[in-house]
Tab-separated table of C-alpha atoms and ligand atoms in Angstrom:
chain	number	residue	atom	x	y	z
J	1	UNK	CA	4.630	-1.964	34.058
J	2	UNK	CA	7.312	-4.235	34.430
J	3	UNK	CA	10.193	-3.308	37.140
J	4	UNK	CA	13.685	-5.240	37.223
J	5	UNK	CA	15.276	-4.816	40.497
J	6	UNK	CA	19.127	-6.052	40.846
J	7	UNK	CA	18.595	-9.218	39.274
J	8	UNK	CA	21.299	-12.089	39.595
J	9	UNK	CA	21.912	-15.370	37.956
J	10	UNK	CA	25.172	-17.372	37.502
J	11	UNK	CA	25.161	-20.869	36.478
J	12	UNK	CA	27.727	-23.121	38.017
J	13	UNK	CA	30.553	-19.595	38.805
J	14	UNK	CA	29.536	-18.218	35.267
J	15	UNK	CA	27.807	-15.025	36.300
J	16	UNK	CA	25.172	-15.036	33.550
J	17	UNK	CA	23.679	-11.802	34.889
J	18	UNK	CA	25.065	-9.609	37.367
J	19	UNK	CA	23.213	-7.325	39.141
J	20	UNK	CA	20.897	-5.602	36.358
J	21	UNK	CA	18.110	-3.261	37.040
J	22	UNK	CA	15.616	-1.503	34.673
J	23	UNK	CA	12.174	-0.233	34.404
J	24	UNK	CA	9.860	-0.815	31.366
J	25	UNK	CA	6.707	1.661	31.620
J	26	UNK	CA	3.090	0.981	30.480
J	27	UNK	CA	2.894	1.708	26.660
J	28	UNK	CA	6.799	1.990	25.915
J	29	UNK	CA	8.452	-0.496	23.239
J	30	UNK	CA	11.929	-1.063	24.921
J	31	UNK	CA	14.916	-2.669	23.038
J	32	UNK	CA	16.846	-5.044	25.101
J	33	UNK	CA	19.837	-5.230	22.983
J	34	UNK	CA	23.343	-7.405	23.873
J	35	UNK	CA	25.992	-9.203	21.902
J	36	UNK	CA	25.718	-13.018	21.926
J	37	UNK	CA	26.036	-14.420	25.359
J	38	UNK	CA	25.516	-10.984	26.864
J	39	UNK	CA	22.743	-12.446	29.072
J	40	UNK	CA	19.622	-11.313	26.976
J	41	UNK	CA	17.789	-14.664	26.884
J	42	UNK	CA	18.874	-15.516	30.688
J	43	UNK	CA	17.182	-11.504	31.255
J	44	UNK	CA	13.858	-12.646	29.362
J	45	UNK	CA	13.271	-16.106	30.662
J	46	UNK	CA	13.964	-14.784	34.134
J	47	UNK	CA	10.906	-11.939	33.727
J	48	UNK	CA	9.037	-14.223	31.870
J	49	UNK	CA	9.122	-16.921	34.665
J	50	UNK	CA	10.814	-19.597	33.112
J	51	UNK	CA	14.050	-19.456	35.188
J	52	UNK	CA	14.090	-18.411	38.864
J	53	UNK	CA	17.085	-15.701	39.855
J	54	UNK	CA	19.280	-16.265	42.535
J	55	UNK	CA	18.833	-13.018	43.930
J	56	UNK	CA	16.465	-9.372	43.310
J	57	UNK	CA	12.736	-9.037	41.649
J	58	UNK	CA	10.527	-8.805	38.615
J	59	UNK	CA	7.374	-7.506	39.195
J	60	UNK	CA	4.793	-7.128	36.080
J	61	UNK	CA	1.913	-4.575	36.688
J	62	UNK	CA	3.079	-4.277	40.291
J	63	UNK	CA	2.759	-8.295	40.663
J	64	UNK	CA	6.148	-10.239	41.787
J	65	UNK	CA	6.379	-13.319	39.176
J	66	UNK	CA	7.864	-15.448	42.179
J	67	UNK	CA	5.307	-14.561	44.920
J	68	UNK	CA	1.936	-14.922	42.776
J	69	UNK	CA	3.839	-16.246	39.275
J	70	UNK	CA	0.151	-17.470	38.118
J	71	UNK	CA	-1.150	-13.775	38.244
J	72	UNK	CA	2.132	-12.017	37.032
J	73	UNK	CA	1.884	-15.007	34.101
J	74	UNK	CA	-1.281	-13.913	32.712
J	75	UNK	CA	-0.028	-10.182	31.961
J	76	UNK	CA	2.891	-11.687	29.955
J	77	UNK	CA	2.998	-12.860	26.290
J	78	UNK	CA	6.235	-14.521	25.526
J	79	UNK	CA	7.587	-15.456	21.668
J	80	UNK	CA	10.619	-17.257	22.683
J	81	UNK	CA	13.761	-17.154	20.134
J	82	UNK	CA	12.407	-20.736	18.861
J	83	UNK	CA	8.455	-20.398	19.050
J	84	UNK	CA	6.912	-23.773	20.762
J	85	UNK	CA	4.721	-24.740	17.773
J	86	UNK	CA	3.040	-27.768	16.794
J	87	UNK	CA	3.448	-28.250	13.473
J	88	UNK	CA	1.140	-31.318	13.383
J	89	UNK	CA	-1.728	-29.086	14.341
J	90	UNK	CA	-3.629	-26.832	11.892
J	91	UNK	CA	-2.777	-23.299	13.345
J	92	UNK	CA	-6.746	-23.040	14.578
J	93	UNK	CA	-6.249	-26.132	16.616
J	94	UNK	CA	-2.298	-24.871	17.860
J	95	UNK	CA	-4.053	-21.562	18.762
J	96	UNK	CA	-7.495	-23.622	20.958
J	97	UNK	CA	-4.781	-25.563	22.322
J	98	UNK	CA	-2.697	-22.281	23.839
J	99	UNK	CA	-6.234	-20.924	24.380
J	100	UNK	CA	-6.858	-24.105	27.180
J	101	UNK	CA	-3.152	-24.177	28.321
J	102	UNK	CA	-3.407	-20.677	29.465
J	103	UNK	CA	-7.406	-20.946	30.815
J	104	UNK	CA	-8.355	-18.206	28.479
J	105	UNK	CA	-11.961	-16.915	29.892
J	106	UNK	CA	-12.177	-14.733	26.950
J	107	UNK	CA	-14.896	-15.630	24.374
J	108	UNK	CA	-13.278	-17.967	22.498
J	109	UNK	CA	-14.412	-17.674	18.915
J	110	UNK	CA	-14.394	-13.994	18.911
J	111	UNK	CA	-10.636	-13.578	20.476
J	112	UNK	CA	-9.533	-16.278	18.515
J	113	UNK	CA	-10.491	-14.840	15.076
J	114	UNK	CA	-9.780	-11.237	16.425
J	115	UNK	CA	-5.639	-12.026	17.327
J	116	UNK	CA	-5.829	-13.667	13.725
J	117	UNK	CA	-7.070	-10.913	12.093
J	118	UNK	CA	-4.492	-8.781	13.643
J	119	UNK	CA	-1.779	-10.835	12.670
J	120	UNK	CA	-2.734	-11.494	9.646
J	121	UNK	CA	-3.339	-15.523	9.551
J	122	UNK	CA	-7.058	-16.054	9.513
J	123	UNK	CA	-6.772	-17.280	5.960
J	124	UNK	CA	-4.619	-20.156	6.884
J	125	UNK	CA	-6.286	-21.052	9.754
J	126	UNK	CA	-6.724	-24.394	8.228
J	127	UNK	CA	-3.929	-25.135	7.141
J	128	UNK	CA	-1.411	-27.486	8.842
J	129	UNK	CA	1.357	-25.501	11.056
J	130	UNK	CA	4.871	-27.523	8.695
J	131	UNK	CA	3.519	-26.203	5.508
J	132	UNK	CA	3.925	-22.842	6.467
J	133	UNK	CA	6.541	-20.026	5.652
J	134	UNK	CA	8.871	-19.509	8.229
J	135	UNK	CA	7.091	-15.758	8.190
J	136	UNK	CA	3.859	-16.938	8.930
J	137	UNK	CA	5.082	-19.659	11.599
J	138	UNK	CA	6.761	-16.476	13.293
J	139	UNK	CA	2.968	-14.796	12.655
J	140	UNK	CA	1.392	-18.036	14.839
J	141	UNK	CA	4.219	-17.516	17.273
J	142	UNK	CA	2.923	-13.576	18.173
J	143	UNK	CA	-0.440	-15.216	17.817
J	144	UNK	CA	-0.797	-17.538	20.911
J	145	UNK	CA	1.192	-14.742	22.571
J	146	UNK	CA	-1.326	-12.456	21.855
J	147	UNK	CA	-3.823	-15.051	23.935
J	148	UNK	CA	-5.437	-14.140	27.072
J	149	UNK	CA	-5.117	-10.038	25.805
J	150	UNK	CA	-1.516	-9.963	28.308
J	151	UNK	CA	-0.300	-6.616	28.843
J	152	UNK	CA	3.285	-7.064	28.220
J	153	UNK	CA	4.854	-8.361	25.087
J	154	UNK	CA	7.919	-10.104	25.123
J	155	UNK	CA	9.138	-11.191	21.591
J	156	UNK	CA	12.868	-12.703	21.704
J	157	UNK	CA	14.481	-12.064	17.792
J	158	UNK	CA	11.255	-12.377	16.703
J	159	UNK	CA	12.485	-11.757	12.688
J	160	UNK	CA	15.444	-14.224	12.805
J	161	UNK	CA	15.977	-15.905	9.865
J	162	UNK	CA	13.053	-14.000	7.552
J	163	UNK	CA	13.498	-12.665	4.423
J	164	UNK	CA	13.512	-8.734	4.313
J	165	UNK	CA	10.134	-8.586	3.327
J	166	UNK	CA	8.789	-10.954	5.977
J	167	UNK	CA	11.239	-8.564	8.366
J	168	UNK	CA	9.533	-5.186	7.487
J	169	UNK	CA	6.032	-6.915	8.132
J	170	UNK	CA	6.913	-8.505	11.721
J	171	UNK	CA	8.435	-5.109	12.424
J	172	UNK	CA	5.245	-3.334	11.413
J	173	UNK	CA	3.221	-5.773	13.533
J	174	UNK	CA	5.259	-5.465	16.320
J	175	UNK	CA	5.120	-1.341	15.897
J	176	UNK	CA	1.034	-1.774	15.744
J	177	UNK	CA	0.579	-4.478	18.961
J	178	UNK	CA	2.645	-1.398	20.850
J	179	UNK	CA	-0.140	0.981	20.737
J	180	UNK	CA	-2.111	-1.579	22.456
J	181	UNK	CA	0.771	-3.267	24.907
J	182	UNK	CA	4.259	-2.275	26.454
J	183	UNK	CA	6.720	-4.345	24.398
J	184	UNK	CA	10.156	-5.963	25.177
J	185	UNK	CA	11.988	-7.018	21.814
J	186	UNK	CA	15.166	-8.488	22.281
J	187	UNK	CA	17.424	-8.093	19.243
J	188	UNK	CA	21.211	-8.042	17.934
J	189	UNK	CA	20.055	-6.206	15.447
J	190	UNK	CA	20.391	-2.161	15.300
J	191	UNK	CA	18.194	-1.172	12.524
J	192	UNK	CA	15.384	-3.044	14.390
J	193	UNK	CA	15.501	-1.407	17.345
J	194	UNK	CA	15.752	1.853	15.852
J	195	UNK	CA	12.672	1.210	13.312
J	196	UNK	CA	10.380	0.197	16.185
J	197	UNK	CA	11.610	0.627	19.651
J	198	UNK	CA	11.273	3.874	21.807
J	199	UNK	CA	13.972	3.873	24.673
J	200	UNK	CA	16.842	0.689	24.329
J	201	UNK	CA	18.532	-0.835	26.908
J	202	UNK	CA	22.230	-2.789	26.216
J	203	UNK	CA	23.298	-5.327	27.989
J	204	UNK	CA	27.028	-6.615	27.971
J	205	UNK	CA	28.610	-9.441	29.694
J	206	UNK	CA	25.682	-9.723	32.142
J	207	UNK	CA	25.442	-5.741	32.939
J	208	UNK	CA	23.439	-2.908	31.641
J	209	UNK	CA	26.127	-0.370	29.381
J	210	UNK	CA	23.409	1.777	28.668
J	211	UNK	CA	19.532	2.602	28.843
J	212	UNK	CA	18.019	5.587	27.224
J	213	UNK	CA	15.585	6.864	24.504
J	214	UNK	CA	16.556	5.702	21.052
J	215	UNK	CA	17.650	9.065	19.800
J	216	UNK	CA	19.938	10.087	22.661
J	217	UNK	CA	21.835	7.040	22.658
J	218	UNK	CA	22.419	6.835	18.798
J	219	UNK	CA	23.564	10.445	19.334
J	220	UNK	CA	25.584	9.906	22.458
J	221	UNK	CA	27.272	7.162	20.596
J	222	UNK	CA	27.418	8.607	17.270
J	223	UNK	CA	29.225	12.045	18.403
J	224	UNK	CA	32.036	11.544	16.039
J	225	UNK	CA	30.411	11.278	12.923
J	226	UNK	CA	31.947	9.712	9.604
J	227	UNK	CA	30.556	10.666	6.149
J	228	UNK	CA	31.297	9.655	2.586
J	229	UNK	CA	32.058	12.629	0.281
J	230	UNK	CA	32.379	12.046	-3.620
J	231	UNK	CA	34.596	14.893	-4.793
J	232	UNK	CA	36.002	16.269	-8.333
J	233	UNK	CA	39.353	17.744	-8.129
J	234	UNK	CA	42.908	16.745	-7.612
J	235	UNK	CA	43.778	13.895	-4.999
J	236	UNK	CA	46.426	15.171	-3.190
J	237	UNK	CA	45.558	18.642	-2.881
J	238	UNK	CA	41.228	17.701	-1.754
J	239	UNK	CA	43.093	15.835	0.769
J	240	UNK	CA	45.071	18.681	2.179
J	241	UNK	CA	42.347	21.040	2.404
J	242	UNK	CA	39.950	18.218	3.849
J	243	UNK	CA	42.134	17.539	6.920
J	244	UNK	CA	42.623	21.645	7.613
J	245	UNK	CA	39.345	21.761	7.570
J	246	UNK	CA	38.566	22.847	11.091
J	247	UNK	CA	36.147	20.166	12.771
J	248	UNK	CA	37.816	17.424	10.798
J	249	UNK	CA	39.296	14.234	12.533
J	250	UNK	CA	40.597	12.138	10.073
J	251	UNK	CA	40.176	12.234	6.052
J	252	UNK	CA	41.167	9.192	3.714
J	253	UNK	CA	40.824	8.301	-0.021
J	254	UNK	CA	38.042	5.432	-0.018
J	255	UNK	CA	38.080	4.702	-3.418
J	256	UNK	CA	37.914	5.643	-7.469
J	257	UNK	CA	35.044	4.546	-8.954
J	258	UNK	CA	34.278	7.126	-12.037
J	259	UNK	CA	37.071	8.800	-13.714
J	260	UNK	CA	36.547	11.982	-12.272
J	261	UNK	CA	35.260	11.780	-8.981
J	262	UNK	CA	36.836	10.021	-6.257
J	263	UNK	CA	35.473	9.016	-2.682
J	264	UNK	CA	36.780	10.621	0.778
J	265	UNK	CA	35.644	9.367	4.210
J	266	UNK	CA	35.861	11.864	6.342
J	267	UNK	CA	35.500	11.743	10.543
J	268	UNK	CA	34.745	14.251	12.531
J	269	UNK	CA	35.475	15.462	15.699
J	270	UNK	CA	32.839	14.304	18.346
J	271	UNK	CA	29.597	16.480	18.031
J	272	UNK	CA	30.761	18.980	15.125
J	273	UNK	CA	28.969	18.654	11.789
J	274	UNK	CA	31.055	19.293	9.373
J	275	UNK	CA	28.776	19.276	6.144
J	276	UNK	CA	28.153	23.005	5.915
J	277	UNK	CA	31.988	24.577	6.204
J	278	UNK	CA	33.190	21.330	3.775
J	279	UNK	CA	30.285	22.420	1.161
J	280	UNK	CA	31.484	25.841	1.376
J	281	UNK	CA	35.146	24.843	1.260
J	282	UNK	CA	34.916	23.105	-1.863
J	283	UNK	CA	32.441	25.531	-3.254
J	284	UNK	CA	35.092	27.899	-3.139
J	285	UNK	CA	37.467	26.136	-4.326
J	286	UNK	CA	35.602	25.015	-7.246
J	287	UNK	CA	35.715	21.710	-6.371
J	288	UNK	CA	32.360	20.582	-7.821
J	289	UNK	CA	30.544	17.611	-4.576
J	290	UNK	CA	28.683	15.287	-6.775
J	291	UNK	CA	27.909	13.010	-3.640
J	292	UNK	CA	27.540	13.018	0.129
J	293	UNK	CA	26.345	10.251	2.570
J	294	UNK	CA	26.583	9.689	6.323
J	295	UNK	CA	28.709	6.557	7.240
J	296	UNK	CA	25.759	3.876	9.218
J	297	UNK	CA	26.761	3.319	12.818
J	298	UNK	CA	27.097	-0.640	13.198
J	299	UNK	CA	25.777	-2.468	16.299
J	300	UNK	CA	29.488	-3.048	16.884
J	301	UNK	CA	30.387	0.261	16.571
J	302	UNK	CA	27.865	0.989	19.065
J	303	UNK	CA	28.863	-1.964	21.477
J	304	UNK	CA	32.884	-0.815	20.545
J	305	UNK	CA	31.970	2.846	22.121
J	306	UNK	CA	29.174	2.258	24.625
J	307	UNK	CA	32.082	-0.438	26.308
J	308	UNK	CA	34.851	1.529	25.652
J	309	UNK	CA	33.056	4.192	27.582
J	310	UNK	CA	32.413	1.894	30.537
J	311	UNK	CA	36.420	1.166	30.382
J	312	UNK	CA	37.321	4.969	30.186
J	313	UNK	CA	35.027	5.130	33.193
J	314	UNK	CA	36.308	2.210	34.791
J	315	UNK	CA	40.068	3.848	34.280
J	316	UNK	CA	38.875	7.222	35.429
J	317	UNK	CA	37.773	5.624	38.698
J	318	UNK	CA	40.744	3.863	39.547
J	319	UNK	CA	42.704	6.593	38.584
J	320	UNK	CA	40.948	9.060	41.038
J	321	UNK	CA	41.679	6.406	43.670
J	322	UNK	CA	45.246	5.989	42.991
J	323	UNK	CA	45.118	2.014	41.810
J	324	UNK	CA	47.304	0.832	38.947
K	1	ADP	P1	22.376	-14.091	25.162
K	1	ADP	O1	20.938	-14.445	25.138
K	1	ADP	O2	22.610	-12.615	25.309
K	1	ADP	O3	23.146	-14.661	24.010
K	1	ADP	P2	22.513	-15.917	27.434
K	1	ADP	O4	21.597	-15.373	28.470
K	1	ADP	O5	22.024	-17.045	26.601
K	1	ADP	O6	23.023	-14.708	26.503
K	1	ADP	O7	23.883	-16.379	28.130
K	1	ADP	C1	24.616	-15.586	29.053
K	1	ADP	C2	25.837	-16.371	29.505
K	1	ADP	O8	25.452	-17.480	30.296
K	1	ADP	C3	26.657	-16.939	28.362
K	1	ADP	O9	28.024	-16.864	28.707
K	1	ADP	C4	26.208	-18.374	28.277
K	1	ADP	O10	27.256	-19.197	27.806
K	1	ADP	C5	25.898	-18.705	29.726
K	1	ADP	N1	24.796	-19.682	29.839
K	1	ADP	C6	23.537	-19.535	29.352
K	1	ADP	N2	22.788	-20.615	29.657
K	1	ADP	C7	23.575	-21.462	30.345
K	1	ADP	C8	23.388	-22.751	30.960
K	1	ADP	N3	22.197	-23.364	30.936
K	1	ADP	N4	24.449	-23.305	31.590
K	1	ADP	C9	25.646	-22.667	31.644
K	1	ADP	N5	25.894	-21.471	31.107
K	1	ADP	C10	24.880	-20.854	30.474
């Protein structure tokens, strides 16, 4: 549905993006995920039009956006970082103003009401777009987006600055409108793409580190897993058995926080789980486990591992061809 072919863009001799390709197919959510000034919002303006690339092709239901961009326009719904909003307007006359911009031939009335039914803003149609919450605002953003039915969704950190509430509900909408419409959501944020997206593609310094389904790339990067293990027994000797334990990486004291119990963090060794011979090594020992929990992958972690990777690669390579 949307097909990125070696796509270039420096500004000035800052290469911006260098060279990225990916394929977003009809129906998928995709996570285009980057540190700041990765080239995320340079990626999305470029697909969406806004910015022409120096070099390579975007091409949206088979349609290049630079040889018919009026045509490859109409299948695209954009919610830029900063929705363009008109906060003078009521959000009915915002939304029959995006309505003309875009020469909607849809019955008016009838889509109109429909997108704000979906979204969830019919009941303050009338009311002026500044007295809003920042949640609903970001509601009227997907809203004209939503206008003219497009087939691909583009929302850049569409729940920026909400509260966690408002961030659950965008997330939910965003999950819903992908039954009906391939999505790319462009995030920093892990947790988000996990909740809602189904493959994720990462972006550093201007080049794709990674694209794959959501699963196997938390997996690939999460091979060495780290757990938290609340244990009763003495310090020094829970510590000794812990790191003998075979599968094991690393094991340190986090912390004391009852009298009894104290707190482990254990690693281990890439794709072992360790939680079944450490139960029955401390059931044997008589050691009672009063708590376990698995240690949340950050997005740096992932970012830390995913480029470190690249680097390994990068050393393998010039290894194999003999350069220093
Ligand atoms: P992201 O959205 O991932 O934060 P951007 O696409 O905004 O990344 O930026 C990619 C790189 O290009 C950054 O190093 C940024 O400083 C640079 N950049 C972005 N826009 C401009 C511009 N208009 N002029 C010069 N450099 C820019």
């Amino acid at each position: 549905m949307v097909e990125i072919t070696d796509v270039r863009k420096s500004y000035g001799n800052k290469h911006a993006v260098n060279g990225i390709s990916f394929e977003v197919k009809e129906g998928e959510i995709l996570g285009f995920l980057g540190p700041n000034g990765a080239g995320k919002s340079t990626t999305l303006n470029i697909i969406t039009g806004y910015l022409s690339a120096d070099s390579g092709s975007v091409k949206i239901d088979g349609t290049d956006i630079l040889e018919e961009p009026l045509k490859a326009k109409k299948d695209i719904g954009f919610l830029p970082e900063i929705p363009p909003l008109y906060v003078e307007m009521t959000v009915l006359e915002y939304l029959n103003f995006v309505y003309d911009l875009k020469g909607c031939k849809l019955p008016r009335k009838q889509h109109l009401k429909e997108i704000c039914e979906v979204v969830k803003i019919w009941d303050v149609g009338n009311r002026l777009i500044k007295n809003l919450s920042k949640g609903y605002r970001q509601r009227v953003g997907i809203a004209q987006a939503l206008i003219g039915n497009p087939k691909v969704l583009i929302f850049d950190e569409p729940t920026i600055g909400l509260d966690p509430r408002q961030i659950i509900e965008i997330r939910n909408l965003i999950k819903m409108l992908g039954r009906e419409h391939t999505i790319i959501l462009s995030t920093h944020i892990l947790p988000e793409v996990q909740a809602v997206c189904d493959r994720i593609v990462v972006i550093n310094k201007g080049e794709i580190v990674a694209n794959e389904k959501t699963e196997d790339l938390i997996n690939a990067v999460d091979g060495s897993r780290k757990l938290v293990a609340k244990i009763v027994g003495p310090e020094d000797e829970v510590l000794k058995a812990l790191r003998s334990l075979g599968g094991v990486k690393t094991a340190e004291v986090l912390g004391k926080r009852d009298t009894d119990s104290i707190s482990y963090m254990i690693e281990s060794q890439e794709r072992v789980d360790i939680r079944k011979p450490l139960f029955a090594l401390l059931s044997g020992r008589n050691w009672p486990l009063i708590g376990l929990e698995g240690m949340e992958l950050s997005l740096e972690d992932i970012f830390m591992r995913l480029v470190g990777k690249e680097k390994d690669k990068e050393v393998g390579k010039k290894a194999r061809k003999g350069v220093k």
